[in-house]
Coordinates of C-alpha atoms in Angstrom, one line a residue:
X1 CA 0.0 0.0 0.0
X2 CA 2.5 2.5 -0.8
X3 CA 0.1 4.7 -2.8
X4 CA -1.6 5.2 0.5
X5 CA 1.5 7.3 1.5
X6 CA 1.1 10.1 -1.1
X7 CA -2.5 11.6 -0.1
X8 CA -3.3 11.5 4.5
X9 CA -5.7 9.6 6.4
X10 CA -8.1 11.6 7.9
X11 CA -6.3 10.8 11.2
X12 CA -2.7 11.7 9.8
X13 CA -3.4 15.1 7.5
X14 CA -1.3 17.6 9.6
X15 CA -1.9 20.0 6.7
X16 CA -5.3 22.0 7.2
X17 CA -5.6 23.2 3.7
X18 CA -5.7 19.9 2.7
X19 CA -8.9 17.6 3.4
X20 CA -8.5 14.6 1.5
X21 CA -8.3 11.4 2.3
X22 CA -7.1 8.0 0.2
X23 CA -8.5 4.9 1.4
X24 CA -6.7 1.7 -0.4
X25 CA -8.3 3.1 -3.9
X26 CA -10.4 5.2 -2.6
X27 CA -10.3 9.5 -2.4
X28 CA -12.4 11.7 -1.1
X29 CA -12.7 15.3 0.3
X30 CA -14.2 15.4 3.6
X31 CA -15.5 18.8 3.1
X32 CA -16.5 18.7 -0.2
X33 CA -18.1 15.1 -0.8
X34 CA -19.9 14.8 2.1
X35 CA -23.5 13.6 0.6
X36 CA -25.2 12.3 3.7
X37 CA -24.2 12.2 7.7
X38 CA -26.3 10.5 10.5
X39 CA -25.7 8.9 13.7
X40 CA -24.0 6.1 12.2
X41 CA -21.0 8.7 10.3
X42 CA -20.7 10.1 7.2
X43 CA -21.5 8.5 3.5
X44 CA -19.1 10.3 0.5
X45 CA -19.1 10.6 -2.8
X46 CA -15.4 8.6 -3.8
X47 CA -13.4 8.5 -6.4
X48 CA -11.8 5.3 -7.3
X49 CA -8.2 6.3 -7.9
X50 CA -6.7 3.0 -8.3
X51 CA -6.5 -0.7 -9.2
X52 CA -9.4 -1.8 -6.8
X53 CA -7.9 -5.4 -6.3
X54 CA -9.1 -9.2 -7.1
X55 CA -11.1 -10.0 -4.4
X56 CA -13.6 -7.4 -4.4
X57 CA -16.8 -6.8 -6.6
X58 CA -16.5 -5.6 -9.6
X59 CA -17.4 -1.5 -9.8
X60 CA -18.9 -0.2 -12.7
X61 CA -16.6 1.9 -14.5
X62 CA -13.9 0.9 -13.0
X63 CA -10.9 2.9 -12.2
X64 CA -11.9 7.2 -12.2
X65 CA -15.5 6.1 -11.2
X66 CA -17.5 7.0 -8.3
X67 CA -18.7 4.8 -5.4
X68 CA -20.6 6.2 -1.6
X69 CA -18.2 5.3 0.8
X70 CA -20.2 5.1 4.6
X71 CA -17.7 5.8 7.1
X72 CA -18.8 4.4 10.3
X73 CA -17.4 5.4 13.5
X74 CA -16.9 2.4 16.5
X75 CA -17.3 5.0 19.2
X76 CA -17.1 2.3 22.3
X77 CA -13.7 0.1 21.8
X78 CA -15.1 -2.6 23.8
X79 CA -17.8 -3.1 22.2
X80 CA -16.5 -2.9 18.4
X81 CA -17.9 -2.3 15.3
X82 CA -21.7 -1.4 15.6
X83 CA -24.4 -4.2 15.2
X84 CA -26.1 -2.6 12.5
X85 CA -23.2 -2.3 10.5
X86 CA -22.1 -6.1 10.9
X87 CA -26.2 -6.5 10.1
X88 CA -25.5 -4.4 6.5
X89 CA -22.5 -6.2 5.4
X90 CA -23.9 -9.5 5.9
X91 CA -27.2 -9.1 4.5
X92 CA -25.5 -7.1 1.6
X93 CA -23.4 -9.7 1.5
X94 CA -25.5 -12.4 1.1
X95 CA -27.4 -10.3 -1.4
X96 CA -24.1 -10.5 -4.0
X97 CA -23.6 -13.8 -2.9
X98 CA -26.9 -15.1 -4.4
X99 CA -27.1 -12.9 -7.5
X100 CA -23.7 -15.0 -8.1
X101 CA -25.1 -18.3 -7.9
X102 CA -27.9 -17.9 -10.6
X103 CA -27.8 -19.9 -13.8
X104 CA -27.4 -16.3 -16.3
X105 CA -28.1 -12.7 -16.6
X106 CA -31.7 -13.6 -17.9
X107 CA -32.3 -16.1 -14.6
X108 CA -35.9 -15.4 -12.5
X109 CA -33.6 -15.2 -9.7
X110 CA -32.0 -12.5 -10.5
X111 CA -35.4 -10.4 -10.8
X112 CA -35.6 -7.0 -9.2
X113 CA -31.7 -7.5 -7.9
X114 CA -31.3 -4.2 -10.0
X115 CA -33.4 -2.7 -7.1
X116 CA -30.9 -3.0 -4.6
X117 CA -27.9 -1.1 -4.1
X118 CA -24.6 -3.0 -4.9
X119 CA -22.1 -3.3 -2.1
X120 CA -18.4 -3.6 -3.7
X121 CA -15.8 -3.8 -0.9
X122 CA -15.7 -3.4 2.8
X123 CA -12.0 -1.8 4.4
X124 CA -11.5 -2.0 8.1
X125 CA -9.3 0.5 9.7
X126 CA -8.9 1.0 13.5
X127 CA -11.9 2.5 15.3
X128 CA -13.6 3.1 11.6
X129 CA -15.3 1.1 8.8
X130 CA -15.7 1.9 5.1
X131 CA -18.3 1.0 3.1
X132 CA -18.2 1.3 -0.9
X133 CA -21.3 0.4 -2.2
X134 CA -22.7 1.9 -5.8
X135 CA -23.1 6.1 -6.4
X136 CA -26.3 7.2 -6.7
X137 CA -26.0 10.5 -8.4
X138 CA -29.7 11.8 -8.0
X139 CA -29.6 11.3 -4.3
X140 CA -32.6 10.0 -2.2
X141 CA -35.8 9.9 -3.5
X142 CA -37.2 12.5 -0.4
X143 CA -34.2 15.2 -1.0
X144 CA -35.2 14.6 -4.8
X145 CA -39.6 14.8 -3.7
X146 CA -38.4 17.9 -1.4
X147 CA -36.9 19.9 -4.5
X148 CA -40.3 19.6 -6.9
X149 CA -42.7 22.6 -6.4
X150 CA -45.2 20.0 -5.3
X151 CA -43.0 18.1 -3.4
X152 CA -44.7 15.1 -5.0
X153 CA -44.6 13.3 -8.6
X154 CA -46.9 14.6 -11.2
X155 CA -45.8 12.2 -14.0
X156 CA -48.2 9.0 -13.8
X157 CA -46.1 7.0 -15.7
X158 CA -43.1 8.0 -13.8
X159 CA -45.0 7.5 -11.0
X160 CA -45.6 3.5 -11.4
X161 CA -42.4 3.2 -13.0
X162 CA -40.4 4.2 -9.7
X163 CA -43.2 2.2 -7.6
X164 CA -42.7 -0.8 -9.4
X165 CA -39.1 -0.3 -9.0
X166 CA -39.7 -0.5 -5.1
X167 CA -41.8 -3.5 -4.9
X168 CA -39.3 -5.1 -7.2
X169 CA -36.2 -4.8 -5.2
X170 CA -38.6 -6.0 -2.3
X171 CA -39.6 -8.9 -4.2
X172 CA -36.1 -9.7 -4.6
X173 CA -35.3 -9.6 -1.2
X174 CA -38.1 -11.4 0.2
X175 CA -37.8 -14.2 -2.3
X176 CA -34.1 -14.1 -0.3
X177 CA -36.0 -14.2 3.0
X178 CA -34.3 -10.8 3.9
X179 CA -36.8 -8.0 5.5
X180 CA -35.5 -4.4 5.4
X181 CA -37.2 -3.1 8.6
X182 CA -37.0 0.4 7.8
X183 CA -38.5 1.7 4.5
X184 CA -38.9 5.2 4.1
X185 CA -38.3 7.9 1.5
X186 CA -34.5 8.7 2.8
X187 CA -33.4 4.6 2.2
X188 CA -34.6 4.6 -1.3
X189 CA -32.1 6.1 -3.8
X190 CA -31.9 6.9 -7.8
X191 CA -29.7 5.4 -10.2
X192 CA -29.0 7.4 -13.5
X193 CA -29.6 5.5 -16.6
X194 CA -27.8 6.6 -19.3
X195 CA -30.9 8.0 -22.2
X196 CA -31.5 5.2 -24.6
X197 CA -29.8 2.4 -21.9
X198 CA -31.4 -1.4 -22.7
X199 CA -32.7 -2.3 -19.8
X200 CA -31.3 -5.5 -18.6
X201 CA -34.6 -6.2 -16.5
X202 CA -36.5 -9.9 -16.5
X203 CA -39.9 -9.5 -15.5
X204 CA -41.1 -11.7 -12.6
X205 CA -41.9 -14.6 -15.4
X206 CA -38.0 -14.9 -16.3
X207 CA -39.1 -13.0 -20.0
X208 CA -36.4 -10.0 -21.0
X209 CA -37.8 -6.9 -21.3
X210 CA -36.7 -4.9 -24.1
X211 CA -36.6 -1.1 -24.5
X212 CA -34.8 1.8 -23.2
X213 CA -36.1 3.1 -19.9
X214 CA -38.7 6.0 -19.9
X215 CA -39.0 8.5 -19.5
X216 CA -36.6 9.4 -16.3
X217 CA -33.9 7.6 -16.9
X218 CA -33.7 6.8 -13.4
X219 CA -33.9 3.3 -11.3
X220 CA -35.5 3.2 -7.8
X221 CA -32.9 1.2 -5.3
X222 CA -33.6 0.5 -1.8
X223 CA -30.4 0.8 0.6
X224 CA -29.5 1.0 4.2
X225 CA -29.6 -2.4 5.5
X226 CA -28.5 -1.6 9.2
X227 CA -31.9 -2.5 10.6
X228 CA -32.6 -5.6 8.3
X229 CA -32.9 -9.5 9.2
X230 CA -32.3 -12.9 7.6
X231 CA -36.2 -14.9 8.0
X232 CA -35.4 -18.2 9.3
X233 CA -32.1 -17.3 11.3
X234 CA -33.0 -17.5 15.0
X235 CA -32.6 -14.2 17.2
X236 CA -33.4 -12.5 19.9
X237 CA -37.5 -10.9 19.1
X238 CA -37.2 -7.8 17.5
X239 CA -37.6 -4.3 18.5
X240 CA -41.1 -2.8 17.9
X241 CA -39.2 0.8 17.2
X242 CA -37.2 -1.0 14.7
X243 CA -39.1 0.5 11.9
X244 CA -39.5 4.5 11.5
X245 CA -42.7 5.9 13.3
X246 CA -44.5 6.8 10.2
X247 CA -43.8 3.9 8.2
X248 CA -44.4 1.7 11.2
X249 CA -47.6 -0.8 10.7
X250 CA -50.1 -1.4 13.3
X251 CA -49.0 -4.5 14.9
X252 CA -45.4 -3.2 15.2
X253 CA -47.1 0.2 17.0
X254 CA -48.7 -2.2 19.3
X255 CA -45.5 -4.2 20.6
X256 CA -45.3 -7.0 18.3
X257 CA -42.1 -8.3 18.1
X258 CA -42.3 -11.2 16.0
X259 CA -43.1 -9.6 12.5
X260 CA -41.7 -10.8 9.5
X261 CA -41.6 -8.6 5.7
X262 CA -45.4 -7.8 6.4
X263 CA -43.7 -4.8 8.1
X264 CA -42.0 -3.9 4.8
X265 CA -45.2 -4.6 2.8
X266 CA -47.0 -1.3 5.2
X267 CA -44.1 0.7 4.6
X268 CA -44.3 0.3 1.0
X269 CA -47.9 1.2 1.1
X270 CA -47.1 4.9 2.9
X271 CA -44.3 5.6 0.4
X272 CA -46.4 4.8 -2.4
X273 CA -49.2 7.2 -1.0
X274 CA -46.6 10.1 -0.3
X275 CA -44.8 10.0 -3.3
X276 CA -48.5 10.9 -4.8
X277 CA -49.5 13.3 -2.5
X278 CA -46.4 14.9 -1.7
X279 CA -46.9 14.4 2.1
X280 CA -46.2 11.9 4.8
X281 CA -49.9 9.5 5.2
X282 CA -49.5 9.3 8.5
X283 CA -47.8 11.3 10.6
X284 CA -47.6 10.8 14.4
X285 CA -45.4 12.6 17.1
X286 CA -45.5 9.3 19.2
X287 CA -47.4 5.2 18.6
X288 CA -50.4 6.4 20.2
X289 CA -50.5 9.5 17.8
X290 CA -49.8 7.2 15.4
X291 CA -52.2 4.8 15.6
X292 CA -55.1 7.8 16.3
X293 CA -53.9 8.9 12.6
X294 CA -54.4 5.7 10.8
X295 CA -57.8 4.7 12.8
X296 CA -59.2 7.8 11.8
X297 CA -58.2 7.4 8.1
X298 CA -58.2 3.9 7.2
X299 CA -61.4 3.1 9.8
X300 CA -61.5 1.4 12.9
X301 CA -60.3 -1.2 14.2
X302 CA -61.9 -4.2 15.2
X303 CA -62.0 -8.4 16.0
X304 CA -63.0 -8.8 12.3
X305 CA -60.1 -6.4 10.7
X306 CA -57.5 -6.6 12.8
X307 CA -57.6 -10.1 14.8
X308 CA -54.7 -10.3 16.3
X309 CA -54.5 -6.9 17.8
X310 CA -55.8 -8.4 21.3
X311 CA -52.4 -10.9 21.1
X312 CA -49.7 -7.4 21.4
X313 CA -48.2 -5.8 24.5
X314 CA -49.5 -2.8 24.2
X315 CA -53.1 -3.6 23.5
X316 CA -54.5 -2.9 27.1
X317 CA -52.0 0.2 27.0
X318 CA -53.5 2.1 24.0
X319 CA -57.5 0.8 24.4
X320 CA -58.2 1.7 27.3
X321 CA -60.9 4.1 27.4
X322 CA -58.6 6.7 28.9
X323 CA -57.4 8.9 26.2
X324 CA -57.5 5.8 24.4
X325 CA -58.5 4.4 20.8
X326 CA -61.6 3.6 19.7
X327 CA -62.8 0.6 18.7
X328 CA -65.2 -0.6 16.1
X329 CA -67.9 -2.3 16.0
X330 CA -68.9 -5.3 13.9
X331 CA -66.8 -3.8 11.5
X332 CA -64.4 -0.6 10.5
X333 CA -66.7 1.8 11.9
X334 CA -69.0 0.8 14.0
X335 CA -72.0 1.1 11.0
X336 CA -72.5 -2.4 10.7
X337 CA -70.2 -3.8 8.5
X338 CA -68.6 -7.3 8.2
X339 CA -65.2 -7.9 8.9
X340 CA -62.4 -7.5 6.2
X341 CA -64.1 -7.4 2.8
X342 CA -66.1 -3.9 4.1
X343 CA -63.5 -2.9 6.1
X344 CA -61.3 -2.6 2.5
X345 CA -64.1 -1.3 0.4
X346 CA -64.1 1.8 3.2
X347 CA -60.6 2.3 3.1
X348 CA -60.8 2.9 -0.5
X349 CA -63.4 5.3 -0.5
X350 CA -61.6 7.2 2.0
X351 CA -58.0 6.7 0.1
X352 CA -59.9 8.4 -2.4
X353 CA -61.4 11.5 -0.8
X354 CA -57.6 11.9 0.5
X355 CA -55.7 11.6 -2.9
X356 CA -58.5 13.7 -4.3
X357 CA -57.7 17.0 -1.7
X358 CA -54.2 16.1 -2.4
X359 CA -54.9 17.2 -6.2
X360 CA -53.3 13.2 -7.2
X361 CA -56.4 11.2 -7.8
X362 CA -55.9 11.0 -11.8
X363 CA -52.4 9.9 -11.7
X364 CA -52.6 7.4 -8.7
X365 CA -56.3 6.3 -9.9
X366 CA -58.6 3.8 -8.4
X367 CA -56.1 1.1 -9.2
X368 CA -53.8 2.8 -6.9
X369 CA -56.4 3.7 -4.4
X370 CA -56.8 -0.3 -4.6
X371 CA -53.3 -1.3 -4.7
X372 CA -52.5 1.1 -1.5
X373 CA -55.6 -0.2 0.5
X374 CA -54.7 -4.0 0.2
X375 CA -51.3 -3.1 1.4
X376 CA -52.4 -1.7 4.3
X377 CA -54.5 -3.8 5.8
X378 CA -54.3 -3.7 9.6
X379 CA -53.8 -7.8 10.0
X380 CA -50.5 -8.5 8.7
X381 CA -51.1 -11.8 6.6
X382 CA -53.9 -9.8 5.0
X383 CA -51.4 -7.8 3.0
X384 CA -50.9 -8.6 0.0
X385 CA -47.2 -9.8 -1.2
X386 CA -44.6 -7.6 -2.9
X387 CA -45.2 -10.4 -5.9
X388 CA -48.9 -10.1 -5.6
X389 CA -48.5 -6.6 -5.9
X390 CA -46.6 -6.5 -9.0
X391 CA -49.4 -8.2 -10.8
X392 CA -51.8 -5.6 -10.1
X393 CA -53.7 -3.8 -12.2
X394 CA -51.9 -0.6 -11.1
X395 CA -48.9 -1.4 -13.2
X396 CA -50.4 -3.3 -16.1
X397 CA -50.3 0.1 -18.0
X398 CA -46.1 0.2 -18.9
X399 CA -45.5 -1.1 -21.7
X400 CA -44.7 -4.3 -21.3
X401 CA -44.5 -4.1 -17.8
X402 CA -43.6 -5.8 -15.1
X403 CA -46.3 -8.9 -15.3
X404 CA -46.5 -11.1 -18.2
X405 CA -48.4 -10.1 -21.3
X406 CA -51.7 -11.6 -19.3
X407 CA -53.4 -9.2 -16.9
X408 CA -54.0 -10.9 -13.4
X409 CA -57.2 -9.2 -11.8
X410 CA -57.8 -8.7 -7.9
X411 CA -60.9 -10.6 -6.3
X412 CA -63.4 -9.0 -4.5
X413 CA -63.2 -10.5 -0.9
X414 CA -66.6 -12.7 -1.3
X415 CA -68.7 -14.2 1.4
X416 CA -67.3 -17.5 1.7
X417 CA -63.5 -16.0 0.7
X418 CA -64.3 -13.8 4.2
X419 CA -65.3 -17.0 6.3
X420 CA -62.2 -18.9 5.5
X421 CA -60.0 -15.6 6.2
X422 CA -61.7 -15.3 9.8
X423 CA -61.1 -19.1 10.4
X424 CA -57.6 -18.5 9.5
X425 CA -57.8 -15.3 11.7
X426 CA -59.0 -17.5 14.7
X427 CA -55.9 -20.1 13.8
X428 CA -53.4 -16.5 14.7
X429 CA -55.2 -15.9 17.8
X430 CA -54.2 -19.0 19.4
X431 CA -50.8 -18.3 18.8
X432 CA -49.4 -15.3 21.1
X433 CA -47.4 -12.5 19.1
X434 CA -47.6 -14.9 16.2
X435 CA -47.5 -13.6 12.6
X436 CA -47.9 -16.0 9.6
X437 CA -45.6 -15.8 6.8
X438 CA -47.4 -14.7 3.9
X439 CA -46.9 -17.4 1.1
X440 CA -45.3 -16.7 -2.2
X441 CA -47.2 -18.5 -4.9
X442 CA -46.1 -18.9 -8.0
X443 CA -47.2 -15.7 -10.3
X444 CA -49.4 -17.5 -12.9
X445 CA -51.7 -18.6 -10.1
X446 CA -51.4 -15.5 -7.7
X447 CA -55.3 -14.4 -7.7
X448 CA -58.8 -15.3 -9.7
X449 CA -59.7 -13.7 -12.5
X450 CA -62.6 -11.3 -11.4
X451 CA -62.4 -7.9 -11.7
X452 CA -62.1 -5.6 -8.6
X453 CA -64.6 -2.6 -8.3
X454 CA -63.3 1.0 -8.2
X455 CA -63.8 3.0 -5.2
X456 CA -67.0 5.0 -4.3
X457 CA -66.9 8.4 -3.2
X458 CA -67.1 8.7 0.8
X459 CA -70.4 7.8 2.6
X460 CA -71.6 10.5 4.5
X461 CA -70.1 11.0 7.9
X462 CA -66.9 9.7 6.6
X463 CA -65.3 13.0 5.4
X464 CA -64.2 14.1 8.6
X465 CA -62.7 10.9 9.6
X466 CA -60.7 11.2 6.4
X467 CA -59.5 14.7 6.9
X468 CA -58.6 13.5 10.8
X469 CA -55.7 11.8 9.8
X470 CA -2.8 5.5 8.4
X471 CA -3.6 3.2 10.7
X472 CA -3.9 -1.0 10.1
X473 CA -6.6 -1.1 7.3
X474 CA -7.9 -4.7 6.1
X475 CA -9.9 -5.2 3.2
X476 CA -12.8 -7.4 3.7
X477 CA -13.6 -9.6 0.6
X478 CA -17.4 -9.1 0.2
X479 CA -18.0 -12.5 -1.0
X480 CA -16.8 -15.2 1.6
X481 CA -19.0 -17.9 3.4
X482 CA -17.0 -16.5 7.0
X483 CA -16.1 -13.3 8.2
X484 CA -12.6 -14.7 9.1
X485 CA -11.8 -15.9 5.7
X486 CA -12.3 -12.4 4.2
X487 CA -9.4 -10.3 5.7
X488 CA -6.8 -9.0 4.2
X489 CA -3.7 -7.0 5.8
X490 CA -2.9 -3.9 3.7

């Protein structure tokens, strides 16, 4: 590493006039490509100024490209590096360890891997990791919302475009059994494509999709994995605050802590609402506040809708009758309705008095108003998957989009459909804190061909409830089955 020499560390620069820093390939100013800084450290924008080595994965562009370099800081020496940044190595990790092991660039597998950000090399120095994962040059999709005059997208076909792009890199990691845990605006980020770019996409059937990218030439990417998990793996139950408030779901506000991707399937659901509306759907200063907010949009909640909710720790806590939440009867909202199926059908109605104040309806549409609805249903294994999602109707209007050339319609939720979901309701009660895994069928065979009604206007009575709401440095080689095998003295 004699290269290292020529250009200080940011703990040996003696001269102040001078504020870059070399690690192993990688230069950056400290001052001047700073792009993001949190609790964690500081993420740059790094040039790669030399050979980046054998063992680590391959940058695009090579040599006098650009990568974000996270710098995280291990502030207690006793206890190391930080948890969540072991967490976001392995699970990025494992991500470029099973795009590897596919059969081609065309594999099934490798569908929606394009909607994750790429990790390329990991360096260890004393007190201080670096992270070089792949530059995102338009910067995070809520710095790029903040800078519109509406603060919100205003291009419908943008608009499903960017939302498919979301659910797709969740499809991909769920497939993996990997849940994010914390979706929100600030983790998703946008790739340039250069104008007339191929796409190299397969959509979820395994066929190529042809034709360049319209019309923004960006790609949606979800990153920051510090708060994600491995399904399967056992650990110690999760933190209900895991997940930002606004983005958090229901059964994570009341104390569950043995969710699964559901949670990322909610979160998925607000960020496709704000990105339409240009505001946050919910937006609570504490869980109680929270859960006031989405009660008083979405409806109710009650046995029927929301089975489980009796099962959390904070049930008694937040229902109390004490400054507490109401609850439904018989249905969302106390008017007599049954269960679910009525429950969804007023969610939409009100999902469509709020995009229609918002000034969104006619890009975001009663497809939308659908799609956002059936991800936020309050029972988590009533949401629908991140596959099931790409095959609805919402998204059928790209060319050649991201379901095959036939167009899978949503079900109403019918009678005897709504007795079998209760029974399976009544299955989850008996199980304390317990969550089923929502399956992933195979797309041909995801729902029945009826077709869903649009949404009504809002009953009476309902439009108020609506409005309511130097040092030793070792590379570690990304792609090793065990930490110890991947270290590498500089």
């Amino acid at each position: 590493m004699a290269a290292a020499a020529e250009i200080p560390t940011a703990r040996s620069a003696s001269k102040p006039e001078s504020s870059k820093v070399r690690v192993l390939c990688y230069e950056f100013d400290l001052e001047k490509d700073v792009i993001g800084k949190g609790a964690y450290g500081e993420v740059y924008k790094a040039t790669v100024v030399g050979p980046p080595g054998n063992n680590m994965n391959q940058i695009d562009g090579a040599q006098g490209s650009f990568v974000a370099l996270k710098r995280t800081f291990c502030a207690d020496k006793e206890e190391g590096i930080p948890a969540s940044t072991i967490r976001e190595i392995m699970v990025l990790n494992e991500i470029v360890k099973s795009t590897r092991d596919v059969a081609g660039p065309g594999s099934p597998a490798l569908f929606g891997s394009e909607n994750v950000v790429k990790l390329y090399d990991v360096v260890v120095e004393k007190y201080m990791v670096y992270m070089a994962s792949e530059y995102c040059e338009a910067g995070d999709l809520s710095c790029y919302l903040n800078a519109l005059p509406l603060r919100r997208l205003t291009d419908g076909r943008l608009y499903r475009q960017w939302m498919r792009d979301l659910l797709s890199g969740l499809c991909f990691l769920h497939r993996k059994e990997f849940s994010h845990r914390d979706l929100k605006p600030q983790n998703l980020v946008l790739k340039a494509v250069p104008p007339g770019t191929q796409s190299p996409r397969v959509n979820c059937d395994g066929e190529p999709k042809r034709g360049p990218r319209a019309p923004s030439q960006y790609v949606l990417k979800i990153t920051d994995f510090g708060l994600s998990r491995v399904e399967g793996i056992p650990v110690k139950k999760y933190q209900h605050e895991s997940v930002t408030l606004w983005y958090r779901s229901p059964d994570v506000l009341l104390g569950n802590t043995n969710y699964n991707y559901t949670v990322d399937l909610w979160s998925a659901g607000c960020i496709i609402a704000e990105v339409a509306s240009g505001k946050a759907l919910f937006h609570g200063g504490n869980n109680l506040e929270q859960l006031k907010c989405i009660f008083a949009l979405l409806g109710l909640p009650t046995g029927a809708n929301f089975p489980s909710m009796k099962q959390y720790a904070l049930y008694k806590d937040f229902f109390n009758g004490v400054n507490g939440i109401q609850l439904g009867q018989n249905g969302n909202d106390g008017k007599g309705s049954n269960g679910y199926s009525d429950w969804l059908e007023g969610a939409k109605r009100k999902l469509h008095y709020y995009f229609t104040r918002c000034g969104s309806m006619d890009m975001v549409g009663n497809d939308g108003v659908d799609l956002v609805a059936r991800l936020l249903a309050y029972e988590p294994d009533r949401r629908i998957t991140a596959e099931e999602a790409l095959q609805h109707p919402f998204f059928c209007i790209l060319s050649r989009g991201i379901s095959s050339p036939r167009r899978h319609n949503f079900p109403q939720v019918t009678a005897a459909a709504e007795a079998g979901g209760q029974k399976k309701d009544l299955l989850l009660l008996g199980k304390k804190n317990a969550v089923a895994r929502p399956p992933h069928r195979p797309l041909s065979a995801v729902l029945a061909q009826n077709r869903h009604r649009p949404p009504a206007q809002p009953r009476e009575g309902e439009v108020a409830e609506a409005e309511a709401g130097a040092p030793n440095r070792a590379r570690v080689v990304v792609n090793t089955p065990t930490p110890s095998a991947g270290v590498r003295r500089g």
